[in-house]
Amino acid sequence: MGSHLPQGPSIWRQAASVVLAAGWTRAGTAAAPSSPPPPAKDFRLLMLKRAASQGFMPGAYVFPGGVVDAADRSDDWLRLFAPRQGPPHFGLKPAPRPRAAFPDVAPAPDAGALPDDVARRICAVREAFEEAGVLLLRPRSAPEPAGPTRQLTCAFQPPSGLAAWRARVRSDPREFLQLCAHLDCTPNIWALHDWSGWVTPFARSSPGRRFDTTFYLCCLCQPPPVDPDNAEVVDSQWLSPSEATESFISKKIWLPPPQFYEEMSCT
C-alpha cells in the first residue's frame, strides 16, 4: 500500500469529532432530579446535516467535528489550564495509548505545543460550539478531575451575548481561547472519552479532503439546545441509533461510513 502513496508531507489532515449522547426521557414521562440515569436504550445521538454547499460530504448527517487548527495547539492554553492541570497528561489518566502508525499520517507538528490528544479534544469541543452552539466547558473553579469522568456531563449554560462570540470563533479559531478565558472556563476535555479513529480512504477523495479523525464520546445528562450555524450545517436531529439506521436504510438521511458504523456500534 505504501508504494502507491505520494511522497512528501502528510496527505491526511488531523481532525476530531465528538459523538454527543444525551439521556432521553420517554414521551409522557418526567424524570425526577434524584432519579438514576436513564437506561442505555433511552438516549439519543446528535446528528448535524451538512449544508449542500459544502465541498466535503454535502447533505450528510454527521457528528460535530472538524480539522485541528493551530489555535487548538497553542501554548496559550497552558495559562488557562494552570495551575491545576498541565503537561504531560492534563489530568487525562491513564495516559492515552499511542496511536497506531499509518503511512504518511503526520505526527503532532510541534512538540513544544499541546499534546496531540489534548489538541484534538479542544478541537472537538470548539467544533461542537461552532457548528451546533453546544458549549462543553468546565469552570476553572470546579474540583480537580481525577482523569476522564464516568459521570454524565451537563453542557455549559449558554451566557448572554454568545451569538457574537460564536461568530468571532467561526471567523478565527483563536477566539475560542478568548471566550474560555472570558467565561473563566476550560474546554471539558475530561468529559470526552476515546471512542474510535477513522482515516479517509486514499482512493475516495481528492487531496486536502482526506482526514485522520479521532472520534470521542461525550455522555450528557440531557439534550442541550442546539442551534445549527446555517453555514456548515443546516439542520440537527437527536436520533437513537436504531432511528438513524432505519432513516439511512429508507434513504431519508445519508450517513457516511464512519457515522453509520458508529451508530451501529451503539445499538
PDB file of C-alpha atoms in Angstrom:
ATOM      1  CA  MET A   1       0.000   0.000   0.000  1.00  0.00           C
ATOM      2  CA  GLY A   2       2.770   2.424   0.918  1.00  0.00           C
ATOM      3  CA  SER A   3       4.330   2.165  -2.543  1.00  0.00           C
ATOM      4  CA  HIS A   4       1.215   3.731  -4.071  1.00  0.00           C
ATOM      5  CA  LEU A   5       1.151   6.763  -1.777  1.00  0.00           C
ATOM      6  CA  PRO A   6       2.759  10.035  -2.876  1.00  0.00           C
ATOM      7  CA  GLN A   7       5.925  11.133  -1.151  1.00  0.00           C
ATOM      8  CA  GLY A   8       6.192  14.312   0.892  1.00  0.00           C
ATOM      9  CA  PRO A   9       4.044  15.872   3.637  1.00  0.00           C
ATOM     10  CA  SER A  10       1.101  14.002   5.114  1.00  0.00           C
ATOM     11  CA  ILE A  11      -1.890  13.767   2.797  1.00  0.00           C
ATOM     12  CA  TRP A  12      -4.220  13.327   5.777  1.00  0.00           C
ATOM     13  CA  ARG A  13      -5.246  16.322   7.850  1.00  0.00           C
ATOM     14  CA  GLN A  14      -5.711  15.809  11.575  1.00  0.00           C
ATOM     15  CA  ALA A  15      -9.315  16.171  12.704  1.00  0.00           C
ATOM     16  CA  ALA A  16     -11.557  15.446  15.683  1.00  0.00           C
ATOM     17  CA  SER A  17     -15.237  14.681  16.147  1.00  0.00           C
ATOM     18  CA  VAL A  18     -17.439  14.279  19.211  1.00  0.00           C
ATOM     19  CA  VAL A  19     -20.335  11.837  19.478  1.00  0.00           C
ATOM     20  CA  LEU A  20     -22.792  13.619  21.780  1.00  0.00           C
ATOM     21  CA  ALA A  21     -25.045  11.090  23.526  1.00  0.00           C
ATOM     22  CA  ALA A  22     -27.789  12.537  25.723  1.00  0.00           C
ATOM     23  CA  GLY A  23     -30.175  10.898  28.151  1.00  0.00           C
ATOM     24  CA  TRP A  24     -33.681  10.878  26.737  1.00  0.00           C
ATOM     25  CA  THR A  25     -36.944  10.910  28.696  1.00  0.00           C
ATOM     26  CA  ARG A  26     -39.729   8.962  27.052  1.00  0.00           C
ATOM     27  CA  ALA A  27     -42.754  10.928  25.893  1.00  0.00           C
ATOM     28  CA  GLY A  28     -45.302  11.395  28.659  1.00  0.00           C
ATOM     29  CA  THR A  29     -42.826  10.814  31.481  1.00  0.00           C
ATOM     30  CA  ALA A  30     -40.770  13.172  33.561  1.00  0.00           C
ATOM     31  CA  ALA A  31     -37.543  12.268  35.278  1.00  0.00           C
ATOM     32  CA  ALA A  32     -37.211  13.441  38.870  1.00  0.00           C
ATOM     33  CA  PRO A  33     -33.980  15.288  39.729  1.00  0.00           C
ATOM     34  CA  SER A  34     -32.981  12.466  42.087  1.00  0.00           C
ATOM     35  CA  SER A  35     -33.739   9.719  39.569  1.00  0.00           C
ATOM     36  CA  PRO A  36     -30.892   7.480  38.392  1.00  0.00           C
ATOM     37  CA  PRO A  37     -29.582   7.948  34.846  1.00  0.00           C
ATOM     38  CA  PRO A  38     -31.902   6.535  32.166  1.00  0.00           C
ATOM     39  CA  PRO A  39     -31.197   3.036  30.847  1.00  0.00           C
ATOM     40  CA  ALA A  40     -28.799   2.713  27.947  1.00  0.00           C
ATOM     41  CA  LYS A  41     -31.564   2.374  25.362  1.00  0.00           C
ATOM     42  CA  ASP A  42     -33.055   5.746  26.372  1.00  0.00           C
ATOM     43  CA  PHE A  43     -30.501   8.008  24.772  1.00  0.00           C
ATOM     44  CA  ARG A  44     -30.142   9.941  21.560  1.00  0.00           C
ATOM     45  CA  LEU A  45     -27.162  10.975  19.455  1.00  0.00           C
ATOM     46  CA  LEU A  46     -26.814  14.446  17.974  1.00  0.00           C
ATOM     47  CA  MET A  47     -26.633  14.404  14.182  1.00  0.00           C
ATOM     48  CA  LEU A  48     -25.936  17.524  12.127  1.00  0.00           C
ATOM     49  CA  LYS A  49     -26.828  17.885   8.454  1.00  0.00           C
ATOM     50  CA  ARG A  50     -24.025  19.379   6.396  1.00  0.00           C
ATOM     51  CA  ALA A  51     -25.012  22.144   4.001  1.00  0.00           C
ATOM     52  CA  ALA A  52     -25.391  21.257   0.332  1.00  0.00           C
ATOM     53  CA  SER A  53     -22.789  23.920  -0.448  1.00  0.00           C
ATOM     54  CA  GLN A  54     -20.056  22.086   1.460  1.00  0.00           C
ATOM     55  CA  GLY A  55     -17.362  20.529  -0.689  1.00  0.00           C
ATOM     56  CA  PHE A  56     -16.899  17.529   1.616  1.00  0.00           C
ATOM     57  CA  MET A  57     -19.872  15.219   2.232  1.00  0.00           C
ATOM     58  CA  PRO A  58     -22.604  17.737   1.298  1.00  0.00           C
ATOM     59  CA  GLY A  59     -26.007  16.854   2.720  1.00  0.00           C
ATOM     60  CA  ALA A  60     -24.646  14.147   5.021  1.00  0.00           C
ATOM     61  CA  TYR A  61     -25.684  13.756   8.648  1.00  0.00           C
ATOM     62  CA  VAL A  62     -22.551  13.752  10.775  1.00  0.00           C
ATOM     63  CA  PHE A  63     -21.319  14.247  14.319  1.00  0.00           C
ATOM     64  CA  PRO A  64     -19.911  17.677  15.245  1.00  0.00           C
ATOM     65  CA  GLY A  65     -16.261  17.953  14.299  1.00  0.00           C
ATOM     66  CA  GLY A  66     -13.629  19.438  12.061  1.00  0.00           C
ATOM     67  CA  VAL A  67      -9.958  19.961  11.310  1.00  0.00           C
ATOM     68  CA  VAL A  68      -7.486  20.595  14.117  1.00  0.00           C
ATOM     69  CA  ASP A  69      -6.374  24.220  13.903  1.00  0.00           C
ATOM     70  CA  ALA A  70      -3.064  25.672  15.023  1.00  0.00           C
ATOM     71  CA  ALA A  71      -5.054  27.562  17.668  1.00  0.00           C
ATOM     72  CA  ASP A  72      -6.048  24.245  19.243  1.00  0.00           C
ATOM     73  CA  ARG A  73      -2.358  23.518  19.888  1.00  0.00           C
ATOM     74  CA  SER A  74      -1.424  26.972  21.143  1.00  0.00           C
ATOM     75  CA  ASP A  75       0.794  27.221  24.211  1.00  0.00           C
ATOM     76  CA  ASP A  76      -1.567  29.959  25.389  1.00  0.00           C
ATOM     77  CA  TRP A  77      -3.908  27.214  26.608  1.00  0.00           C
ATOM     78  CA  LEU A  78      -1.331  26.324  29.266  1.00  0.00           C
ATOM     79  CA  ARG A  79      -2.099  29.511  31.195  1.00  0.00           C
ATOM     80  CA  LEU A  80      -5.817  28.732  31.172  1.00  0.00           C
ATOM     81  CA  PHE A  81      -5.376  25.155  32.394  1.00  0.00           C
ATOM     82  CA  ALA A  82      -2.879  26.243  35.071  1.00  0.00           C
ATOM     83  CA  PRO A  83      -2.343  25.826  37.935  1.00  0.00           C
ATOM     84  CA  ARG A  84      -4.395  22.653  38.354  1.00  0.00           C
ATOM     85  CA  GLN A  85      -3.755  20.921  35.056  1.00  0.00           C
ATOM     86  CA  GLY A  86      -0.840  20.858  32.677  1.00  0.00           C
ATOM     87  CA  PRO A  87       1.733  18.725  30.874  1.00  0.00           C
ATOM     88  CA  PRO A  88       2.245  15.960  30.239  1.00  0.00           C
ATOM     89  CA  HIS A  89      -1.275  14.496  30.535  1.00  0.00           C
ATOM     90  CA  PHE A  90      -3.511  17.376  31.737  1.00  0.00           C
ATOM     91  CA  GLY A  91      -5.293  15.050  34.159  1.00  0.00           C
ATOM     92  CA  LEU A  92      -6.133  12.564  31.409  1.00  0.00           C
ATOM     93  CA  LYS A  93      -5.151   9.405  33.264  1.00  0.00           C
ATOM     94  CA  PRO A  94      -4.088   6.883  32.327  1.00  0.00           C
ATOM     95  CA  ALA A  95      -2.059   8.364  29.525  1.00  0.00           C
ATOM     96  CA  PRO A  96      -3.669   7.874  26.093  1.00  0.00           C
ATOM     97  CA  ARG A  97      -2.435   4.832  24.220  1.00  0.00           C
ATOM     98  CA  PRO A  98      -0.105   5.620  21.297  1.00  0.00           C
ATOM     99  CA  ARG A  99      -1.961   5.849  18.014  1.00  0.00           C
ATOM    100  CA  ALA A 100      -1.231   3.082  15.536  1.00  0.00           C
ATOM    101  CA  ALA A 101       1.189   4.072  12.816  1.00  0.00           C
ATOM    102  CA  PHE A 102      -0.246   4.650   9.349  1.00  0.00           C
ATOM    103  CA  PRO A 103       1.616   5.573   6.147  1.00  0.00           C
ATOM    104  CA  ASP A 104       2.064   9.314   5.654  1.00  0.00           C
ATOM    105  CA  VAL A 105      -0.081  10.353   8.629  1.00  0.00           C
ATOM    106  CA  ALA A 106       1.902  13.145  10.217  1.00  0.00           C
ATOM    107  CA  PRO A 107       2.547  13.272  13.972  1.00  0.00           C
ATOM    108  CA  ALA A 108       1.794  16.364  16.023  1.00  0.00           C
ATOM    109  CA  PRO A 109       3.558  19.188  14.171  1.00  0.00           C
ATOM    110  CA  ASP A 110       5.034  20.957  17.198  1.00  0.00           C
ATOM    111  CA  ALA A 111       6.484  19.028  20.120  1.00  0.00           C
ATOM    112  CA  GLY A 112       6.525  22.238  22.171  1.00  0.00           C
ATOM    113  CA  ALA A 113       2.783  22.840  21.847  1.00  0.00           C
ATOM    114  CA  LEU A 114      -0.052  20.926  23.496  1.00  0.00           C
ATOM    115  CA  PRO A 115      -0.051  17.126  23.363  1.00  0.00           C
ATOM    116  CA  ASP A 116      -1.797  15.745  20.313  1.00  0.00           C
ATOM    117  CA  ASP A 117      -4.651  14.196  22.303  1.00  0.00           C
ATOM    118  CA  VAL A 118      -5.341  17.434  24.201  1.00  0.00           C
ATOM    119  CA  ALA A 119      -5.323  19.497  20.995  1.00  0.00           C
ATOM    120  CA  ARG A 120      -7.765  17.106  19.333  1.00  0.00           C
ATOM    121  CA  ARG A 121     -10.102  17.288  22.326  1.00  0.00           C
ATOM    122  CA  ILE A 122     -10.031  21.085  22.271  1.00  0.00           C
ATOM    123  CA  CYS A 123     -10.784  20.934  18.549  1.00  0.00           C
ATOM    124  CA  ALA A 124     -13.810  18.676  19.134  1.00  0.00           C
ATOM    125  CA  VAL A 125     -15.160  20.994  21.844  1.00  0.00           C
ATOM    126  CA  ARG A 126     -14.617  24.072  19.669  1.00  0.00           C
ATOM    127  CA  GLU A 127     -16.348  22.498  16.678  1.00  0.00           C
ATOM    128  CA  ALA A 128     -19.363  21.483  18.787  1.00  0.00           C
ATOM    129  CA  PHE A 129     -19.715  25.150  19.701  1.00  0.00           C
ATOM    130  CA  GLU A 130     -19.136  26.479  16.185  1.00  0.00           C
ATOM    131  CA  GLU A 131     -21.472  24.078  14.399  1.00  0.00           C
ATOM    132  CA  ALA A 132     -24.168  23.383  16.995  1.00  0.00           C
ATOM    133  CA  GLY A 133     -23.862  26.111  19.621  1.00  0.00           C
ATOM    134  CA  VAL A 134     -23.192  23.486  22.321  1.00  0.00           C
ATOM    135  CA  LEU A 135     -20.648  24.506  24.964  1.00  0.00           C
ATOM    136  CA  LEU A 136     -18.705  21.679  26.594  1.00  0.00           C
ATOM    137  CA  LEU A 137     -16.874  23.779  29.158  1.00  0.00           C
ATOM    138  CA  ARG A 138     -15.831  23.346  32.765  1.00  0.00           C
ATOM    139  CA  PRO A 139     -15.424  26.213  35.275  1.00  0.00           C
ATOM    140  CA  ARG A 140     -11.821  26.612  36.373  1.00  0.00           C
ATOM    141  CA  SER A 141     -13.042  26.750  39.980  1.00  0.00           C
ATOM    142  CA  ALA A 142     -14.590  23.263  39.747  1.00  0.00           C
ATOM    143  CA  PRO A 143     -12.937  20.433  41.719  1.00  0.00           C
ATOM    144  CA  GLU A 144      -9.935  18.935  40.002  1.00  0.00           C
ATOM    145  CA  PRO A 145     -10.851  15.898  37.880  1.00  0.00           C
ATOM    146  CA  ALA A 146      -9.066  12.635  38.570  1.00  0.00           C
ATOM    147  CA  GLY A 147      -8.979  11.580  34.941  1.00  0.00           C
ATOM    148  CA  PRO A 148     -11.860  11.202  32.482  1.00  0.00           C
ATOM    149  CA  THR A 149     -15.119  11.284  34.427  1.00  0.00           C
ATOM    150  CA  ARG A 150     -17.566   8.383  34.286  1.00  0.00           C
ATOM    151  CA  GLN A 151     -20.426  10.620  35.385  1.00  0.00           C
ATOM    152  CA  LEU A 152     -22.917  12.136  32.984  1.00  0.00           C
ATOM    153  CA  THR A 153     -21.985  15.659  31.976  1.00  0.00           C
ATOM    154  CA  CYS A 154     -24.200  18.687  31.524  1.00  0.00           C
ATOM    155  CA  ALA A 155     -23.481  21.175  28.773  1.00  0.00           C
ATOM    156  CA  PHE A 156     -22.390  24.617  29.963  1.00  0.00           C
ATOM    157  CA  GLN A 157     -25.307  27.026  30.311  1.00  0.00           C
ATOM    158  CA  PRO A 158     -25.001  29.498  27.416  1.00  0.00           C
ATOM    159  CA  PRO A 159     -24.485  33.067  28.685  1.00  0.00           C
ATOM    160  CA  SER A 160     -25.920  36.167  27.064  1.00  0.00           C
ATOM    161  CA  GLY A 161     -24.056  37.564  24.088  1.00  0.00           C
ATOM    162  CA  LEU A 162     -22.985  34.120  22.936  1.00  0.00           C
ATOM    163  CA  ALA A 163     -24.049  34.688  19.320  1.00  0.00           C
ATOM    164  CA  ALA A 164     -21.425  37.397  18.875  1.00  0.00           C
ATOM    165  CA  TRP A 165     -18.749  35.178  20.395  1.00  0.00           C
ATOM    166  CA  ARG A 166     -19.765  32.314  18.155  1.00  0.00           C
ATOM    167  CA  ALA A 167     -19.386  34.466  15.061  1.00  0.00           C
ATOM    168  CA  ARG A 168     -15.934  35.505  16.235  1.00  0.00           C
ATOM    169  CA  VAL A 169     -14.862  31.911  16.842  1.00  0.00           C
ATOM    170  CA  ARG A 170     -16.154  30.794  13.448  1.00  0.00           C
ATOM    171  CA  SER A 171     -14.144  33.577  11.863  1.00  0.00           C
ATOM    172  CA  ASP A 172     -10.992  32.946  13.904  1.00  0.00           C
ATOM    173  CA  PRO A 173     -10.476  29.753  15.984  1.00  0.00           C
ATOM    174  CA  ARG A 174      -8.085  31.671  18.250  1.00  0.00           C
ATOM    175  CA  GLU A 175     -11.123  33.457  19.662  1.00  0.00           C
ATOM    176  CA  PHE A 176     -12.260  30.241  21.337  1.00  0.00           C
ATOM    177  CA  LEU A 177      -9.476  30.549  23.884  1.00  0.00           C
ATOM    178  CA  GLN A 178     -10.526  34.151  24.490  1.00  0.00           C
ATOM    179  CA  LEU A 179     -14.122  33.014  25.045  1.00  0.00           C
ATOM    180  CA  CYS A 180     -13.000  30.395  27.557  1.00  0.00           C
ATOM    181  CA  ALA A 181     -10.892  32.980  29.383  1.00  0.00           C
ATOM    182  CA  HIS A 182     -13.838  35.399  29.376  1.00  0.00           C
ATOM    183  CA  LEU A 183     -16.055  32.728  30.976  1.00  0.00           C
ATOM    184  CA  ASP A 184     -13.234  31.583  33.303  1.00  0.00           C
ATOM    185  CA  CYS A 185     -13.616  28.042  31.963  1.00  0.00           C
ATOM    186  CA  THR A 186     -11.566  25.417  30.196  1.00  0.00           C
ATOM    187  CA  PRO A 187     -12.731  23.040  27.470  1.00  0.00           C
ATOM    188  CA  ASN A 188     -14.101  19.999  29.289  1.00  0.00           C
ATOM    189  CA  ILE A 189     -11.560  17.623  27.792  1.00  0.00           C
ATOM    190  CA  TRP A 190     -12.166  15.185  30.683  1.00  0.00           C
ATOM    191  CA  ALA A 191     -15.780  14.586  29.580  1.00  0.00           C
ATOM    192  CA  LEU A 192     -14.569  13.251  26.227  1.00  0.00           C
ATOM    193  CA  HIS A 193     -13.843   9.539  26.089  1.00  0.00           C
ATOM    194  CA  ASP A 194     -11.710   7.864  23.442  1.00  0.00           C
ATOM    195  CA  TRP A 195     -14.075   6.136  21.039  1.00  0.00           C
ATOM    196  CA  SER A 196     -12.558   5.353  17.639  1.00  0.00           C
ATOM    197  CA  GLY A 197     -10.395   6.601  14.799  1.00  0.00           C
ATOM    198  CA  TRP A 198     -11.017   6.828  11.054  1.00  0.00           C
ATOM    199  CA  VAL A 199      -8.792   7.652   8.101  1.00  0.00           C
ATOM    200  CA  THR A 200     -10.313   8.801   4.806  1.00  0.00           C
ATOM    201  CA  PRO A 201      -9.588   6.156   2.130  1.00  0.00           C
ATOM    202  CA  PHE A 202      -6.845   7.252  -0.240  1.00  0.00           C
ATOM    203  CA  ALA A 203      -8.818   6.465  -3.402  1.00  0.00           C
ATOM    204  CA  ARG A 204     -12.091   8.024  -2.258  1.00  0.00           C
ATOM    205  CA  SER A 205     -11.390  11.742  -2.079  1.00  0.00           C
ATOM    206  CA  SER A 206      -9.223  14.476  -3.510  1.00  0.00           C
ATOM    207  CA  PRO A 207      -6.101  15.840  -1.789  1.00  0.00           C
ATOM    208  CA  GLY A 208      -6.953  18.248   1.014  1.00  0.00           C
ATOM    209  CA  ARG A 209     -10.121  16.318   1.840  1.00  0.00           C
ATOM    210  CA  ARG A 210      -8.559  13.313   3.492  1.00  0.00           C
ATOM    211  CA  PHE A 211      -8.692  13.240   7.257  1.00  0.00           C
ATOM    212  CA  ASP A 212      -7.165  11.316  10.138  1.00  0.00           C
ATOM    213  CA  THR A 213     -10.063  11.743  12.567  1.00  0.00           C
ATOM    214  CA  THR A 214     -10.288  10.865  16.238  1.00  0.00           C
ATOM    215  CA  PHE A 215     -13.833  10.260  17.477  1.00  0.00           C
ATOM    216  CA  TYR A 216     -14.652  10.984  21.121  1.00  0.00           C
ATOM    217  CA  LEU A 217     -17.788  10.113  23.083  1.00  0.00           C
ATOM    218  CA  CYS A 218     -19.390  12.627  25.451  1.00  0.00           C
ATOM    219  CA  CYS A 219     -22.346  11.464  27.570  1.00  0.00           C
ATOM    220  CA  LEU A 220     -24.738  14.246  28.565  1.00  0.00           C
ATOM    221  CA  CYS A 221     -27.421  14.025  31.237  1.00  0.00           C
ATOM    222  CA  GLN A 222     -29.938  15.686  28.913  1.00  0.00           C
ATOM    223  CA  PRO A 223     -30.001  17.149  25.388  1.00  0.00           C
ATOM    224  CA  PRO A 224     -28.786  20.755  25.340  1.00  0.00           C
ATOM    225  CA  PRO A 225     -30.348  23.323  22.996  1.00  0.00           C
ATOM    226  CA  VAL A 226     -28.869  23.006  19.510  1.00  0.00           C
ATOM    227  CA  ASP A 227     -28.540  25.912  17.102  1.00  0.00           C
ATOM    228  CA  PRO A 228     -27.094  24.941  13.682  1.00  0.00           C
ATOM    229  CA  ASP A 229     -24.807  27.639  12.327  1.00  0.00           C
ATOM    230  CA  ASN A 230     -26.624  27.669   8.930  1.00  0.00           C
ATOM    231  CA  ALA A 231     -23.250  27.785   7.231  1.00  0.00           C
ATOM    232  CA  GLU A 232     -21.551  24.411   7.590  1.00  0.00           C
ATOM    233  CA  VAL A 233     -24.650  22.705   8.992  1.00  0.00           C
ATOM    234  CA  VAL A 234     -28.312  23.486   8.315  1.00  0.00           C
ATOM    235  CA  ASP A 235     -30.270  21.029  10.453  1.00  0.00           C
ATOM    236  CA  SER A 236     -29.959  18.894  13.572  1.00  0.00           C
ATOM    237  CA  GLN A 237     -31.687  15.816  14.931  1.00  0.00           C
ATOM    238  CA  TRP A 238     -31.430  13.828  18.141  1.00  0.00           C
ATOM    239  CA  LEU A 239     -31.764  10.230  16.969  1.00  0.00           C
ATOM    240  CA  SER A 240     -31.447   6.864  18.623  1.00  0.00           C
ATOM    241  CA  PRO A 241     -29.003   4.547  16.852  1.00  0.00           C
ATOM    242  CA  SER A 242     -31.896   2.444  15.544  1.00  0.00           C
ATOM    243  CA  GLU A 243     -33.754   5.538  14.281  1.00  0.00           C
ATOM    244  CA  ALA A 244     -30.661   6.776  12.473  1.00  0.00           C
ATOM    245  CA  THR A 245     -30.014   3.377  10.932  1.00  0.00           C
ATOM    246  CA  GLU A 246     -33.627   2.978   9.792  1.00  0.00           C
ATOM    247  CA  SER A 247     -33.657   6.500   8.331  1.00  0.00           C
ATOM    248  CA  PHE A 248     -30.471   5.734   6.438  1.00  0.00           C
ATOM    249  CA  ILE A 249     -31.764   2.424   5.068  1.00  0.00           C
ATOM    250  CA  SER A 250     -35.018   4.088   3.981  1.00  0.00           C
ATOM    251  CA  LYS A 251     -32.953   6.869   2.348  1.00  0.00           C
ATOM    252  CA  LYS A 252     -34.456   9.623   4.495  1.00  0.00           C
ATOM    253  CA  ILE A 253     -30.963  10.676   5.530  1.00  0.00           C
ATOM    254  CA  TRP A 254     -27.457   9.905   4.328  1.00  0.00           C
ATOM    255  CA  LEU A 255     -24.829   8.694   6.779  1.00  0.00           C
ATOM    256  CA  PRO A 256     -21.167   8.499   5.713  1.00  0.00           C
ATOM    257  CA  PRO A 257     -19.442   5.199   6.578  1.00  0.00           C
ATOM    258  CA  PRO A 258     -17.929   6.357   9.915  1.00  0.00           C
ATOM    259  CA  GLN A 259     -21.273   7.665  11.169  1.00  0.00           C
ATOM    260  CA  PHE A 260     -23.168   4.576  10.003  1.00  0.00           C
ATOM    261  CA  TYR A 261     -20.664   2.238  11.628  1.00  0.00           C
ATOM    262  CA  GLU A 262     -20.563   4.192  14.902  1.00  0.00           C
ATOM    263  CA  GLU A 263     -24.371   4.320  15.022  1.00  0.00           C
ATOM    264  CA  MET A 264     -24.475   0.553  14.555  1.00  0.00           C
ATOM    265  CA  SER A 265     -21.895   0.060  17.300  1.00  0.00           C
ATOM    266  CA  CYS A 266     -24.184   1.910  19.739  1.00  0.00           C
ATOM    267  CA  THR A 267     -27.178  -0.373  19.173  1.00  0.00           C
TER     268      THR A 267
END
